[in-house]
Coordinates of C-alpha atoms in Angstrom, one line a residue:
Chain R
M1149 CA -5.8 35.8 6.4
M1150 CA -6.6 38.1 3.6
A1151 CA -5.6 41.6 4.8
I1152 CA -8.8 43.8 4.0
S1153 CA -8.7 46.3 1.9
S1154 CA -10.9 49.2 0.9
P1155 CA -11.6 49.4 -2.5
K1156 CA -10.1 51.5 -5.3
G1157 CA -12.3 54.3 -6.1
S1158 CA -13.6 54.4 -2.2
G1159 CA -12.3 58.0 -1.0
V1160 CA -9.9 59.4 -0.1
G1161 CA -9.7 59.7 4.2
S1162 CA -11.4 56.6 4.5
P1163 CA -10.1 54.4 6.7
K1164 CA -7.8 51.4 6.3
A1165 CA -8.4 47.3 8.2
P1166 CA -5.5 46.7 10.4
T1167 CA -3.7 44.1 8.3
L1168 CA -2.9 40.4 10.5
P1169 CA 0.3 39.1 10.8
L1170 CA 1.0 35.7 8.7
P1171 CA 1.2 32.8 10.4
S1172 CA 4.3 30.9 11.0
P1173 CA 4.4 27.6 13.2
K1174 CA 6.5 26.8 16.1
A1175 CA 9.8 25.7 15.3
P1176 CA 9.4 21.4 16.8
P1177 CA 10.8 21.0 20.1
G1178 CA 15.2 20.3 20.7
Y1179 CA 13.9 16.4 21.7
P1180 CA 16.5 14.3 21.1
D1181 CA 16.4 12.0 17.6
L1182 CA 16.3 8.4 19.9
Y1183 CA 14.8 6.4 17.0
G1184 CA 17.1 8.1 14.2
K1185 CA 20.0 7.2 15.5
R1186 CA 19.2 4.0 16.8
R1187 CA 17.9 3.4 13.9
E1188 CA 21.2 4.3 11.3
I1189 CA 23.5 2.1 14.6
S1190 CA 21.1 -1.1 13.6
R1191 CA 22.1 0.0 9.3
L1192 CA 25.5 0.3 10.3
H1193 CA 25.8 -3.0 11.7
M1194 CA 24.5 -4.7 9.2
L1195 CA 26.6 -2.9 6.8
E1196 CA 29.7 -3.4 8.7
R1197 CA 28.5 -7.3 8.8
E1198 CA 28.3 -7.1 5.0
I1199 CA 31.8 -5.6 5.2
S1200 CA 33.0 -8.5 7.3
F1201 CA 31.7 -11.2 5.0
L1202 CA 32.2 -10.2 1.7
E1203 CA 36.1 -10.0 3.4
E1204 CA 35.8 -13.8 4.3
E1205 CA 34.5 -14.3 0.9
L1206 CA 37.0 -12.1 -0.8
K1207 CA 39.4 -14.3 1.4
S1208 CA 37.7 -17.6 -0.2
S1209 CA 37.5 -16.8 -3.5
E1210 CA 41.8 -17.0 -4.0
G1211 CA 41.5 -21.1 -3.6
F1212 CA 38.2 -20.6 -6.5
Q1213 CA 38.4 -22.9 -9.9
P1214 CA 38.1 -20.5 -12.8
A1215 CA 35.2 -21.9 -14.9
S1216 CA 36.7 -23.7 -17.4
R1217 CA 37.1 -26.4 -14.8
C1218 CA 33.1 -25.7 -13.9
C1219 CA 32.3 -26.5 -17.3
K1220 CA 34.7 -29.6 -17.7
E1221 CA 32.4 -31.3 -14.4
I1222 CA 29.0 -30.3 -16.0
D1223 CA 30.4 -31.9 -19.6
D1224 CA 31.6 -34.7 -18.1
F1225 CA 27.9 -35.8 -15.0
V1226 CA 26.1 -35.2 -18.4
M1227 CA 27.6 -37.4 -20.5
A1228 CA 27.6 -40.0 -18.7
K1229 CA 24.2 -39.9 -17.3
A1230 CA 21.3 -41.6 -19.0
D1231 CA 18.6 -39.5 -19.8
P1232 CA 15.5 -41.4 -21.1
L1233 CA 13.6 -37.4 -22.8
L1234 CA 16.8 -37.6 -25.3
P1235 CA 16.7 -38.8 -28.3
T1236 CA 20.3 -41.0 -28.6
K1237 CA 20.4 -44.3 -29.6
K1238 CA 20.0 -47.0 -26.7
K1239 CA 20.1 -50.9 -27.4
K1240 CA 16.4 -51.3 -26.6
S1241 CA 15.4 -54.5 -24.1
R1242 CA 12.5 -55.3 -22.0
S1243 CA 14.6 -54.1 -18.6
S1244 CA 14.7 -49.6 -20.1
R1245 CA 10.5 -50.3 -20.4
F1246 CA 9.9 -48.7 -17.7
W1247 CA 10.2 -45.4 -18.8
K1248 CA 8.1 -45.8 -21.9
W1249 CA 4.7 -45.9 -19.8
L1250 CA 3.8 -43.0 -22.0
C1251 CA 4.5 -43.5 -25.4
C1252 CA 2.8 -44.8 -28.0
T1253 CA 3.7 -47.8 -29.9
P1254 CA 1.0 -49.4 -32.7
C1255 CA 0.2 -52.3 -32.1
S1256 CA 0.4 -55.3 -34.4
T1257 CA -1.2 -54.6 -38.3
L1258 CA -3.9 -57.1 -37.4
C1259 CA -5.2 -54.7 -35.3
S1260 CA -7.9 -51.9 -35.5
C1261 CA -7.2 -49.2 -32.8
L1262 CA -4.0 -47.8 -31.2
C1263 CA -3.1 -48.5 -28.1
C1264 CA -1.5 -46.1 -26.5
C1265 CA 0.9 -47.6 -23.7
C1266 CA 3.9 -48.9 -24.2
C1267 CA 3.6 -51.1 -22.3
C1268 CA 1.0 -52.8 -23.2
E1269 CA 0.9 -56.1 -24.4
P1270 CA -0.1 -54.9 -28.2
R1271 CA -3.6 -56.4 -28.4
C1272 CA -6.4 -56.1 -30.8
C1273 CA -8.6 -54.0 -28.6
D1274 CA -12.2 -55.7 -28.5
G1275 CA -15.3 -53.9 -29.6
C1276 CA -13.0 -50.8 -30.5
S1277 CA -14.1 -48.5 -34.1
K1278 CA -11.4 -47.9 -36.3
H1279 CA -12.0 -44.3 -35.0
L1280 CA -10.5 -44.1 -31.9
S1281 CA -6.9 -42.4 -32.3
L1282 CA -3.6 -41.5 -29.9
P1283 CA -4.0 -40.9 -27.3
S1284 CA -7.7 -42.2 -26.6
C1285 CA -7.2 -44.5 -24.5
S1286 CA -6.3 -44.8 -21.3
C1287 CA -4.9 -47.9 -19.4
C1288 CA -6.2 -49.9 -17.0
Q1289 CA -4.7 -50.0 -14.0
H1290 CA -3.1 -53.4 -14.5
L1291 CA 0.3 -53.1 -16.7
R1292 CA -0.4 -55.4 -19.8
Q1293 CA -3.3 -55.6 -19.4
C1294 CA -4.4 -52.9 -21.7
S1295 CA -8.0 -52.8 -23.7
C1296 CA -8.8 -49.7 -25.2
C1297 CA -12.8 -49.9 -24.4
K1298 CA -13.0 -52.5 -21.5
C1299 CA -11.6 -52.5 -18.5
V1300 CA -10.3 -56.2 -17.4
T1301 CA -9.8 -55.3 -13.6
P1302 CA -12.8 -55.2 -11.6
K1303 CA -12.7 -52.5 -9.9
S1304 CA -11.5 -49.8 -12.2
N1305 CA -13.2 -46.6 -12.8
C1306 CA -13.4 -47.2 -16.9
C1307 CA -17.6 -46.1 -17.4
R1308 CA -19.1 -49.5 -17.7
G1309 CA -22.0 -50.2 -20.0
S1310 CA -23.3 -49.3 -23.1
N1311 CA -21.3 -47.4 -25.8
S1312 CA -20.5 -43.7 -24.1
G1313 CA -18.4 -45.9 -21.6
C1314 CA -15.2 -45.9 -24.9
C1315 CA -14.5 -42.2 -24.0
K1316 CA -12.6 -40.8 -26.8
G1317 CA -10.7 -37.7 -27.6
S1318 CA -8.6 -36.5 -24.4
C1319 CA -11.2 -37.1 -21.4
G1320 CA -10.2 -40.1 -19.8
C1321 CA -12.8 -41.2 -17.9
Q1322 CA -13.1 -40.0 -13.9
N1323 CA -14.8 -42.2 -11.4
C1324 CA -18.0 -41.2 -13.5
C1325 CA -19.5 -44.2 -12.8
I1326 CA -20.5 -46.1 -10.4
P1327 CA -23.7 -48.2 -9.9
P1328 CA -26.4 -48.8 -9.3
S1329 CA -27.5 -45.2 -9.5
C1330 CA -25.5 -43.3 -11.6
K1331 CA -24.9 -43.6 -15.2
C1332 CA -22.6 -42.4 -17.3
L1333 CA -23.4 -39.8 -20.2
S1334 CA -21.0 -37.6 -21.5
C1335 CA -17.0 -39.2 -20.6
C1336 CA -16.1 -38.6 -23.9
S1337 CA -16.7 -34.6 -23.8
C1338 CA -13.1 -32.9 -22.1
K1339 CA -15.5 -31.6 -19.5
C1340 CA -16.2 -35.4 -18.3
S1341 CA -19.9 -34.6 -17.0
C1342 CA -22.1 -36.8 -15.5
S1343 CA -24.6 -36.6 -13.7
C1344 CA -25.9 -38.9 -10.8
T1345 CA -30.1 -39.4 -9.9
C1346 CA -29.5 -39.3 -6.5
P1347 CA -32.8 -40.0 -4.9
T1348 CA -32.0 -36.5 -2.0
C1349 CA -29.9 -35.4 -4.5
P1350 CA -31.0 -32.5 -7.0
K1351 CA -29.7 -33.1 -10.5
L1352 CA -27.3 -31.9 -11.3
P1353 CA -26.6 -29.0 -14.7
Q1354 CA -24.9 -30.9 -17.9
S1355 CA -21.7 -29.4 -17.6
C1356 CA -21.1 -30.3 -14.1
C1357 CA -17.9 -31.9 -14.1
C1358 CA -17.6 -34.3 -12.0
I1359 CA -14.8 -33.7 -10.0
K1360 CA -14.8 -36.2 -6.9
S1361 CA -15.8 -39.3 -7.6
C1362 CA -19.1 -40.6 -7.4
W1363 CA -18.6 -43.0 -4.3
S1364 CA -21.3 -41.0 -1.8
P1365 CA -24.7 -40.5 -2.2
C1366 CA -24.3 -37.4 -4.1
C1367 CA -22.2 -36.4 -6.5
C1368 CA -21.0 -33.2 -5.7
C1369 CA -19.4 -31.0 -8.1
Chain U
M672 CA 28.2 9.1 18.8
S673 CA 25.8 11.3 17.8
V674 CA 23.3 10.9 14.8
A675 CA 25.8 13.0 12.0
E676 CA 29.0 11.1 13.2
L677 CA 27.1 7.7 12.2
K678 CA 25.4 9.1 9.4
E679 CA 29.4 9.9 8.0
R680 CA 30.2 6.4 9.5
H681 CA 27.1 4.9 6.9
L682 CA 28.7 6.8 3.9
A683 CA 32.0 5.4 5.0
A684 CA 30.9 2.0 5.0
T685 CA 29.4 1.9 2.2
E686 CA 32.0 3.3 0.6
T687 CA 34.0 0.1 1.9
L688 CA 31.2 -2.4 1.0
N689 CA 31.1 -1.0 -2.9
N690 CA 35.0 -1.5 -2.6
L691 CA 34.4 -4.9 -2.1
K692 CA 32.2 -6.1 -4.1
Q693 CA 34.0 -4.1 -7.3
R694 CA 37.5 -6.4 -6.1
L695 CA 35.0 -9.7 -6.1
N696 CA 33.6 -9.2 -9.4
Q697 CA 37.3 -8.2 -11.0
T698 CA 38.5 -11.7 -8.8
R699 CA 35.4 -13.7 -10.3
R700 CA 35.3 -11.9 -13.7
S701 CA 39.1 -13.0 -14.2
L702 CA 38.7 -16.9 -13.1
L703 CA 35.6 -16.4 -16.3
D704 CA 37.9 -18.2 -18.9
T705 CA 35.0 -19.3 -20.3
D706 CA 30.8 -20.1 -20.5
V707 CA 29.6 -24.7 -20.8
A708 CA 28.1 -23.6 -24.5
G709 CA 32.3 -22.3 -25.3
Y710 CA 33.4 -25.0 -23.5
A711 CA 31.2 -27.9 -25.3
R712 CA 31.7 -26.5 -29.1
S713 CA 35.7 -26.4 -27.7
Q714 CA 35.1 -30.2 -27.4
G715 CA 33.2 -30.2 -31.0
K716 CA 30.0 -30.9 -29.1
S717 CA 26.8 -31.2 -31.0
A718 CA 23.5 -29.5 -30.1
V719 CA 20.8 -32.4 -29.3
T720 CA 18.1 -32.7 -32.0
F721 CA 14.9 -33.7 -31.9
G722 CA 12.4 -35.5 -34.4
P723 CA 9.0 -34.3 -35.0
T724 CA 7.2 -37.1 -32.7
D725 CA 10.8 -37.5 -30.4
L726 CA 9.0 -35.5 -27.8
V727 CA 5.2 -35.7 -27.3
C728 CA 1.9 -34.6 -25.4
C729 CA 1.1 -38.3 -24.3
R730 CA -1.7 -37.1 -21.6
T731 CA -3.8 -33.7 -21.2
L732 CA -5.3 -33.2 -17.3
Q733 CA -8.4 -31.6 -17.5
G734 CA -10.8 -31.0 -14.6
H735 CA -8.7 -27.2 -12.9
T736 CA -11.7 -24.7 -13.6
G737 CA -8.8 -22.2 -13.0
K738 CA -6.0 -21.5 -14.0
V739 CA -2.7 -23.7 -12.7
Y740 CA 0.2 -22.7 -10.8
S741 CA 2.1 -25.7 -9.6
L742 CA 2.7 -28.7 -10.0
D743 CA 5.1 -31.9 -8.3
W744 CA 5.4 -35.1 -8.3
T745 CA 5.0 -38.2 -6.5
S746 CA 8.0 -40.6 -6.1
E747 CA 7.0 -42.8 -7.3
K748 CA 6.3 -41.4 -11.1
T749 CA 2.6 -42.1 -11.1
R750 CA 1.0 -38.7 -9.7
I751 CA 0.5 -35.3 -9.8
V752 CA -0.7 -32.7 -7.9
S753 CA -1.8 -29.5 -8.9
A754 CA -2.9 -26.6 -7.7
S755 CA -4.8 -23.8 -9.5
Q756 CA -6.8 -20.7 -8.6
D757 CA -10.3 -22.3 -8.7
G758 CA -9.0 -23.1 -4.9
R759 CA -8.3 -27.0 -5.5
L760 CA -5.6 -29.0 -5.3
I761 CA -6.3 -32.4 -7.5
V762 CA -4.5 -35.5 -7.3
W763 CA -3.9 -37.5 -10.6
N764 CA -3.4 -40.9 -11.6
A765 CA -0.8 -39.2 -15.1
L766 CA -1.3 -42.5 -16.4
T767 CA -4.9 -43.2 -16.4
R768 CA -5.5 -38.9 -15.8
Q769 CA -7.7 -40.0 -13.4
K770 CA -8.5 -37.6 -10.4
I771 CA -7.5 -39.5 -7.2
H772 CA -8.2 -36.7 -5.2
A773 CA -10.0 -33.5 -5.2
I774 CA -9.2 -30.9 -1.9
K775 CA -11.1 -28.3 -1.5
L776 CA -8.7 -25.3 0.0
P777 CA -9.6 -23.0 2.8
C778 CA -7.9 -20.2 0.9
A779 CA -9.1 -20.0 -3.2
W780 CA -5.5 -18.1 -3.7
V781 CA -2.9 -20.7 -3.4
M782 CA 0.4 -20.6 -5.8
T783 CA 2.4 -23.8 -4.6
C784 CA 1.7 -27.4 -3.4
A785 CA 4.1 -30.2 -3.0
F786 CA 4.2 -34.1 -1.9
S787 CA 5.8 -35.3 0.6
P788 CA 8.8 -37.8 0.0
T789 CA 6.7 -40.7 0.6
G790 CA 3.2 -38.7 -0.8
Q791 CA 1.5 -39.7 1.7
S792 CA 1.1 -35.5 2.7
I793 CA 1.1 -32.9 0.4
A794 CA 1.5 -29.2 1.3
C795 CA -0.2 -26.3 0.1
G796 CA 0.2 -22.3 0.1
G797 CA -0.2 -19.3 -0.9
L798 CA -2.3 -15.3 -0.3
D799 CA -3.6 -17.0 3.2
N800 CA 0.3 -16.2 4.4
A801 CA 0.1 -20.0 6.2
C802 CA 1.2 -23.1 5.1
S803 CA -1.7 -26.3 4.7
I804 CA -0.6 -29.8 5.4
F805 CA -3.3 -32.4 3.9
N806 CA -2.4 -36.4 4.8
L807 CA -4.5 -37.8 1.7
N808 CA -4.9 -41.0 4.0
S809 CA -7.6 -38.7 6.3
T810 CA -10.9 -39.3 6.3
T811 CA -13.1 -36.8 4.6
D812 CA -15.3 -34.5 7.1
K813 CA -19.0 -34.5 6.5
D814 CA -19.2 -32.4 3.4
G815 CA -16.4 -35.1 2.0
N816 CA -13.5 -32.2 2.0
L817 CA -10.0 -33.3 3.4
P818 CA -9.1 -31.6 6.3
V819 CA -6.0 -29.5 7.4
T820 CA -3.9 -31.6 9.5
R821 CA -1.1 -29.0 10.2
M822 CA -1.2 -25.2 9.0
L823 CA 1.6 -23.4 9.8
S824 CA 2.1 -20.5 10.4
G825 CA 3.8 -17.7 11.1
H826 CA 4.7 -16.0 7.9
K827 CA 3.9 -12.3 7.5
G828 CA 3.9 -12.7 4.0
Y829 CA 2.2 -14.7 0.9
I830 CA 3.0 -18.3 0.5
S831 CA 5.2 -18.9 -2.7
S832 CA 7.1 -21.8 -2.7
C833 CA 7.4 -25.3 -0.6
Q834 CA 9.4 -28.3 -1.1
Y835 CA 9.4 -31.4 1.3
V836 CA 12.9 -31.7 2.1
P837 CA 13.9 -35.1 0.6
D838 CA 13.4 -38.3 2.3
E839 CA 11.9 -36.3 5.0
D840 CA 7.8 -36.0 5.7
T841 CA 8.4 -33.9 8.7
H842 CA 10.1 -31.4 7.4
L843 CA 9.8 -28.4 4.8
I844 CA 10.9 -25.4 3.6
T845 CA 8.9 -22.2 2.3
G846 CA 9.2 -19.1 0.9
S847 CA 7.1 -16.1 1.2
G848 CA 6.7 -13.1 0.5
D849 CA 7.7 -11.5 3.4
Q850 CA 11.6 -12.2 2.3
T851 CA 12.2 -15.2 4.5
C852 CA 12.0 -18.5 3.7
V853 CA 11.5 -21.1 6.5
L854 CA 12.1 -24.6 7.8
W855 CA 9.2 -26.2 9.6
D856 CA 8.8 -28.9 11.8
I857 CA 5.8 -30.2 10.5
T858 CA 5.4 -32.9 13.6
T859 CA 5.1 -29.4 16.5
G860 CA 3.8 -27.4 13.6
L861 CA 6.8 -24.6 14.4
K862 CA 9.7 -22.9 12.5
T863 CA 12.5 -24.4 13.0
S864 CA 15.4 -22.0 11.4
V865 CA 14.2 -19.1 9.6
F866 CA 16.9 -17.2 7.1
G867 CA 16.7 -13.7 5.9
G868 CA 14.6 -11.1 7.6
E869 CA 15.1 -7.6 9.2
F870 CA 17.7 -8.5 11.6
Q871 CA 19.1 -11.3 9.8
S872 CA 21.2 -11.0 6.3
G873 CA 19.3 -11.9 3.4
H874 CA 17.2 -11.6 0.5
T875 CA 15.8 -8.1 -0.2
A876 CA 12.6 -8.6 -1.9
D877 CA 9.9 -10.7 -2.0
V878 CA 11.1 -14.8 -2.1
L879 CA 9.6 -16.4 -5.7
S880 CA 11.5 -20.1 -5.3
V881 CA 12.9 -22.7 -3.1
S882 CA 14.8 -25.4 -3.9
I883 CA 16.4 -28.1 -2.5
N884 CA 19.7 -30.0 -3.5
G885 CA 18.7 -33.2 -4.4
S886 CA 22.3 -34.2 -3.1
N887 CA 23.2 -33.0 0.1
S888 CA 19.3 -31.4 1.7
R889 CA 21.5 -29.5 4.0
I890 CA 21.9 -26.7 1.4
F891 CA 18.8 -25.0 -0.6
A892 CA 18.5 -22.0 -3.1
S893 CA 15.8 -19.3 -3.2
G894 CA 15.3 -16.3 -5.2
S895 CA 13.7 -13.0 -5.0
C896 CA 12.3 -10.2 -6.5
D897 CA 16.0 -8.6 -5.4
A898 CA 17.3 -10.5 -8.5
T899 CA 19.0 -12.0 -6.5
A900 CA 19.2 -16.2 -5.6
R901 CA 21.0 -16.9 -2.6
L902 CA 22.3 -20.3 -1.7
W903 CA 21.8 -20.9 2.0
D904 CA 23.2 -24.3 4.8
T905 CA 20.0 -25.1 7.1
R906 CA 22.7 -25.2 10.2
V907 CA 23.6 -21.5 9.5
A908 CA 20.2 -19.5 9.2
S909 CA 21.6 -15.9 10.0
R910 CA 22.9 -15.6 6.4
A911 CA 23.5 -16.6 3.1
V912 CA 26.2 -19.3 1.8
R913 CA 26.4 -17.0 -1.2
A914 CA 24.1 -14.5 -3.4
F915 CA 24.2 -15.2 -7.1
H916 CA 23.9 -11.6 -8.6
G917 CA 23.3 -11.3 -12.8
H918 CA 20.1 -11.1 -13.4
E919 CA 18.1 -7.7 -13.8
G920 CA 14.8 -9.0 -13.0
D921 CA 12.9 -10.9 -10.2
V922 CA 14.6 -13.9 -9.9
N923 CA 11.1 -16.7 -10.5
S924 CA 12.2 -19.6 -10.9
V925 CA 15.6 -21.6 -9.4
K926 CA 15.7 -25.4 -9.4
F927 CA 19.2 -27.7 -8.6
F928 CA 20.8 -28.7 -11.4
P929 CA 20.8 -32.9 -11.1
D930 CA 24.7 -33.0 -9.7
G931 CA 23.6 -30.8 -6.8
N932 CA 26.5 -28.3 -7.6
R933 CA 24.9 -25.9 -9.7
F934 CA 21.8 -24.0 -9.9
G935 CA 20.3 -22.8 -12.6
T936 CA 17.3 -19.5 -12.7
G937 CA 14.4 -18.9 -14.6
S938 CA 14.2 -15.1 -14.2
E939 CA 11.6 -11.3 -14.8
D940 CA 14.3 -11.0 -17.5
G941 CA 13.1 -13.5 -19.9
T942 CA 17.0 -15.0 -19.5
C943 CA 17.8 -18.5 -17.3
R944 CA 21.1 -18.7 -15.9
L945 CA 23.2 -21.5 -14.4
F946 CA 25.6 -20.7 -11.3
D947 CA 27.9 -22.9 -9.3
I948 CA 27.5 -22.8 -5.4
R949 CA 31.3 -23.2 -4.6
T950 CA 32.8 -20.3 -7.0
G951 CA 30.2 -18.3 -7.1
H952 CA 31.0 -17.9 -11.1
Q953 CA 27.6 -17.4 -13.5
L954 CA 28.8 -20.7 -16.3
Q955 CA 25.9 -19.7 -18.8
V956 CA 23.2 -17.3 -19.5
Y957 CA 20.1 -19.1 -21.8
S958 CA 18.4 -16.1 -24.0
Q959 CA 16.9 -15.8 -26.6
K960 CA 13.6 -13.4 -28.3
H961 CA 11.1 -15.2 -29.2
S962 CA 9.0 -15.2 -32.7
D963 CA 7.6 -12.3 -31.5
D964 CA 11.5 -10.9 -32.1
K965 CA 10.4 -9.9 -28.0
T966 CA 12.0 -11.5 -25.1
H967 CA 9.0 -12.7 -22.0
P968 CA 9.8 -13.9 -18.1
V969 CA 10.5 -17.3 -17.4
T970 CA 7.9 -18.3 -14.9
S971 CA 9.7 -22.1 -14.4
I972 CA 12.6 -23.7 -15.1
A973 CA 12.9 -28.4 -14.5
F974 CA 16.6 -30.0 -16.1
S975 CA 16.4 -33.6 -17.5
I976 CA 17.9 -36.3 -15.6
S977 CA 21.1 -36.1 -16.6
G978 CA 21.0 -31.5 -16.8
R979 CA 21.5 -32.1 -20.7
L980 CA 18.2 -30.2 -21.3
L981 CA 16.5 -27.3 -18.9
F982 CA 13.2 -26.6 -19.9
A983 CA 12.0 -23.0 -19.4
G984 CA 8.6 -21.8 -19.3
Y985 CA 7.7 -18.3 -20.3
T986 CA 4.6 -16.0 -20.3
N987 CA 3.6 -16.3 -24.2
G988 CA 3.4 -19.8 -23.3
D989 CA 5.9 -21.0 -25.4
C990 CA 8.3 -23.6 -23.1
Y991 CA 12.2 -23.8 -24.3
V992 CA 14.1 -27.4 -24.3
W993 CA 17.8 -26.0 -23.7
D994 CA 20.9 -27.9 -25.2
T995 CA 22.2 -27.1 -21.6
L996 CA 25.6 -27.5 -22.5
L997 CA 25.4 -25.7 -26.3
A998 CA 22.9 -23.1 -24.9
K999 CA 20.5 -23.1 -27.7
V1000 CA 16.3 -23.9 -27.9
V1001 CA 16.2 -27.2 -29.8
L1002 CA 13.0 -27.2 -28.9
N1003 CA 9.6 -25.4 -28.3
L1004 CA 6.6 -27.1 -27.0
G1005 CA 5.0 -24.4 -27.2
S1006 CA 5.0 -25.0 -31.3
L1007 CA 4.3 -28.8 -31.0
Q1008 CA 0.7 -30.4 -31.9
D1009 CA -1.8 -30.0 -28.3
S1010 CA 0.6 -27.2 -26.8
H1011 CA -1.3 -25.3 -24.6
E1012 CA -3.3 -22.1 -25.0
D1013 CA -1.7 -19.9 -22.4
R1014 CA 1.1 -19.3 -20.2
V1015 CA 3.0 -22.4 -18.7
T1016 CA 3.3 -21.5 -14.9
C1017 CA 5.0 -24.6 -14.0
L1018 CA 6.9 -27.2 -15.1
G1019 CA 8.0 -30.5 -13.0
L1020 CA 10.0 -34.0 -14.2
A1021 CA 9.0 -37.4 -13.2
A1022 CA 11.1 -38.9 -10.3
D1023 CA 13.1 -41.3 -13.4
G1024 CA 13.1 -38.7 -15.5
S1025 CA 10.8 -40.1 -17.7
A1026 CA 8.2 -37.7 -18.5
L1027 CA 8.0 -33.8 -18.2
C1028 CA 4.0 -32.2 -17.5
T1029 CA 3.5 -28.3 -17.6
G1030 CA 0.8 -26.6 -16.1
S1031 CA -0.8 -23.4 -17.2
W1032 CA -2.8 -20.7 -17.6
D1033 CA -5.3 -22.8 -20.1
T1034 CA -6.9 -24.3 -16.8
N1035 CA -5.0 -27.3 -18.0
L1036 CA -1.8 -29.9 -17.4
K1037 CA -0.5 -31.9 -20.6
I1038 CA 2.5 -34.8 -20.0
W1039 CA 5.1 -34.6 -22.3
A1040 CA 7.2 -38.1 -22.7
F1041 CA 9.2 -39.4 -25.3
G1042 CA 7.6 -40.9 -28.4
G1043 CA 10.3 -41.6 -30.5
H1044 CA 12.2 -44.9 -31.9
R1045 CA 15.3 -46.0 -29.9
R1046 CA 17.1 -48.5 -32.5
V1047 CA 19.7 -50.7 -31.7
I1048 CA 23.1 -49.0 -33.2

């Protein structure tokens, strides 16, 4: 509280108001700092434990091999192991096809379209236009029966029916076409947009992506 | 003993600790007679060279509507699970790009996912501090959602990383923002062991990544915001086998080298490093500035099946392919056709090493495989 003083020039002899002392908080009580002590003991124990770990490690480091030995081990291991992602020269054989399932080789020159799956027989795709190019084809489930625009396996999830069943671009046809009530529209756009007209469900907007299959009566995104 | 005496002992112990660390560092430096690249050059090795169509993007998996944060392959190489900020896990057929499952998550903030060794279950976790297990053979509920089979609760922080113990569908290791890793028994939903934490020697900041040794599943490595990686033995949870120093920032990703005696790390400091688990040696640093002459944090790493290639995803969308032996960047997937348009957040190699899958903030996953020809010699 500020001392109240009379204004200047108020006149000689005017009485001064009493000045109160400045507040001074009391000193904290002299309780023992138990929390601080326990915390310090805990920290000390952790330090002493770290010291013993380091002493152990220092002792064991006397037997460590030099880095060059580790590097040799790495070198030997790497050079001995075949790697399908390395561009090394290897004998091409049927048995090594297991790594080829994703890479592409052109079909026979007589074919008008390109097949994305090396696992496929170099068979011409029926009904495919020349506009189809990598990586437009979806490999059907059954190996060796890969065709671009129609699925051989009866239970496959490729789009059926009209030309819209031909999947262009990078979109795979995602379970969009389930008869009898669904039509696969633009499976060929980047987002698989299909609309299933269900009796009880409202129509879905075009941009709705059918993440789930249309097995259930309503298509839900 | 008074608090003042305790503080004195604390100071003395700190000094002893620092002296020991110095002596250990000196011993290590004396053993670092070369690095991997120096040794490879001395052997006359030359770097891997890729032709323009050798490693190509063969598939783009589109369907997520949010950033992709994590992915994992099954052991039979045809399926991939991905986790996204859109709150879904998607199980893909990598060959056909079809979505086999789309699992709506109870908590949308997912950060990690993993396939079980048999491919029957998926684990995921994130900001809900719990790891959810989904059995892919379960019947969906009335809304068509796959139910959570088991919820592994107990972490006090977010789940940053999870991996099933190889060949065991019943055990899983998680890494967490609470600075611990936990080995879980999925059958009971209980913790088997806790690695690190308040009363044990372990990480002193968030754990960001875990990797289990494929050659010895009792051993795993973890990477943390404390800039270290640590090696753990699941039989000894009270302390790490060894701590690996060297990085100058968060260790965002750890992955074991295929031989099981080394592991790689990727860090916020923009470098990847290779460490030896038996000696603790830092065997190689993989560091190169990007096209903008800056360093960018590494988000994720993976080794090819032979270990010759190290794939590293960066925050600027680059995905460097390092020649592990020569420590040179031999390819940048980020500069190729059909590359990602944003940060690469996760990488994973198919079990047979024939393909690499990358996930990105651009909401897509991409599969890269060898597209070149191999000729008979």
